[in-house]
XYZ file of C-alpha atoms in Angstrom:
83
model
C 90.604 1.857 -17.452
C 91.047 0.137 -20.817
C 93.659 -0.862 -23.395
C 93.856 2.707 -24.726
C 94.647 4.037 -21.251
C 97.378 1.425 -20.787
C 98.877 2.287 -24.177
C 98.856 6.001 -23.382
C 100.618 5.502 -20.032
C 103.244 3.195 -21.568
C 103.851 5.652 -24.427
C 104.429 8.454 -21.907
C 106.926 6.295 -20.009
C 108.764 5.381 -23.209
C 109.150 9.058 -24.105
C 111.130 9.702 -20.923
C 113.205 6.483 -21.023
C 112.582 3.849 -23.659
C 114.906 1.245 -22.125
C 113.799 1.306 -18.463
C 110.160 1.631 -17.377
C 108.940 1.594 -13.772
C 105.363 1.631 -12.537
C 105.098 2.503 -8.857
C 102.251 1.846 -6.454
C 101.929 5.590 -5.806
C 101.702 6.382 -9.509
C 98.957 3.883 -10.287
C 96.977 4.208 -7.066
C 97.229 7.970 -6.441
C 98.155 9.687 -9.709
C 95.836 7.594 -11.890
C 93.351 6.787 -9.085
C 93.104 3.078 -9.953
C 91.460 0.526 -7.674
C 93.255 -2.677 -6.677
C 91.357 -4.598 -9.376
C 92.183 -1.964 -11.988
C 95.858 -2.086 -10.989
C 95.886 -5.868 -11.480
C 94.291 -5.496 -14.917
C 96.655 -2.620 -15.801
C 99.711 -4.711 -14.889
C 98.420 -7.690 -16.859
C 97.750 -5.607 -19.988
C 101.051 -3.732 -19.616
C 102.987 -6.977 -19.252
C 101.461 -8.353 -22.453
C 102.133 -5.203 -24.452
C 105.685 -4.756 -23.159
C 106.666 -8.412 -23.661
C 105.310 -8.228 -27.213
C 107.668 -5.306 -27.855
C 110.765 -7.137 -26.536
C 110.834 -5.957 -22.936
C 111.640 -8.200 -20.003
C 109.099 -7.595 -17.237
C 109.694 -7.971 -13.494
C 107.329 -7.598 -10.547
C 107.742 -6.647 -6.871
C 110.446 -8.710 -5.188
C 112.021 -10.094 -8.370
C 115.677 -9.495 -9.212
C 116.888 -8.162 -12.543
C 120.091 -6.859 -14.101
C 120.189 -3.414 -15.671
C 123.400 -1.915 -17.068
C 125.454 -4.617 -15.376
C 123.978 -4.000 -11.923
C 121.717 -6.539 -10.213
C 118.720 -4.854 -8.619
C 115.488 -5.924 -6.969
C 112.030 -4.543 -7.724
C 111.294 -2.578 -4.543
C 108.156 -2.890 -2.415
C 106.821 0.449 -3.696
C 107.408 -0.568 -7.326
C 104.801 -2.793 -8.940
C 106.568 -3.480 -12.225
C 109.885 -2.813 -13.967
C 110.333 -3.374 -17.708
C 113.733 -3.431 -19.422
C 114.383 -3.422 -23.152
């Protein structure tokens, strides 16, 4: 897992919805087969890249507002990014 992998995954997410990106535990752990350490590194690199491209980033348990509705990042969601 490296910066190129992170960029590829973020690009795929942006293609489906540029304004609202969610990374779930299932997706990172099962689909991409990342270890706990790799997930931590992935989230750190993703946060940096997304914040540098004007996204607000939220992690499990944090509240955010999207389209006028206040929501909370669910237990099965590791990160939500909103443009």
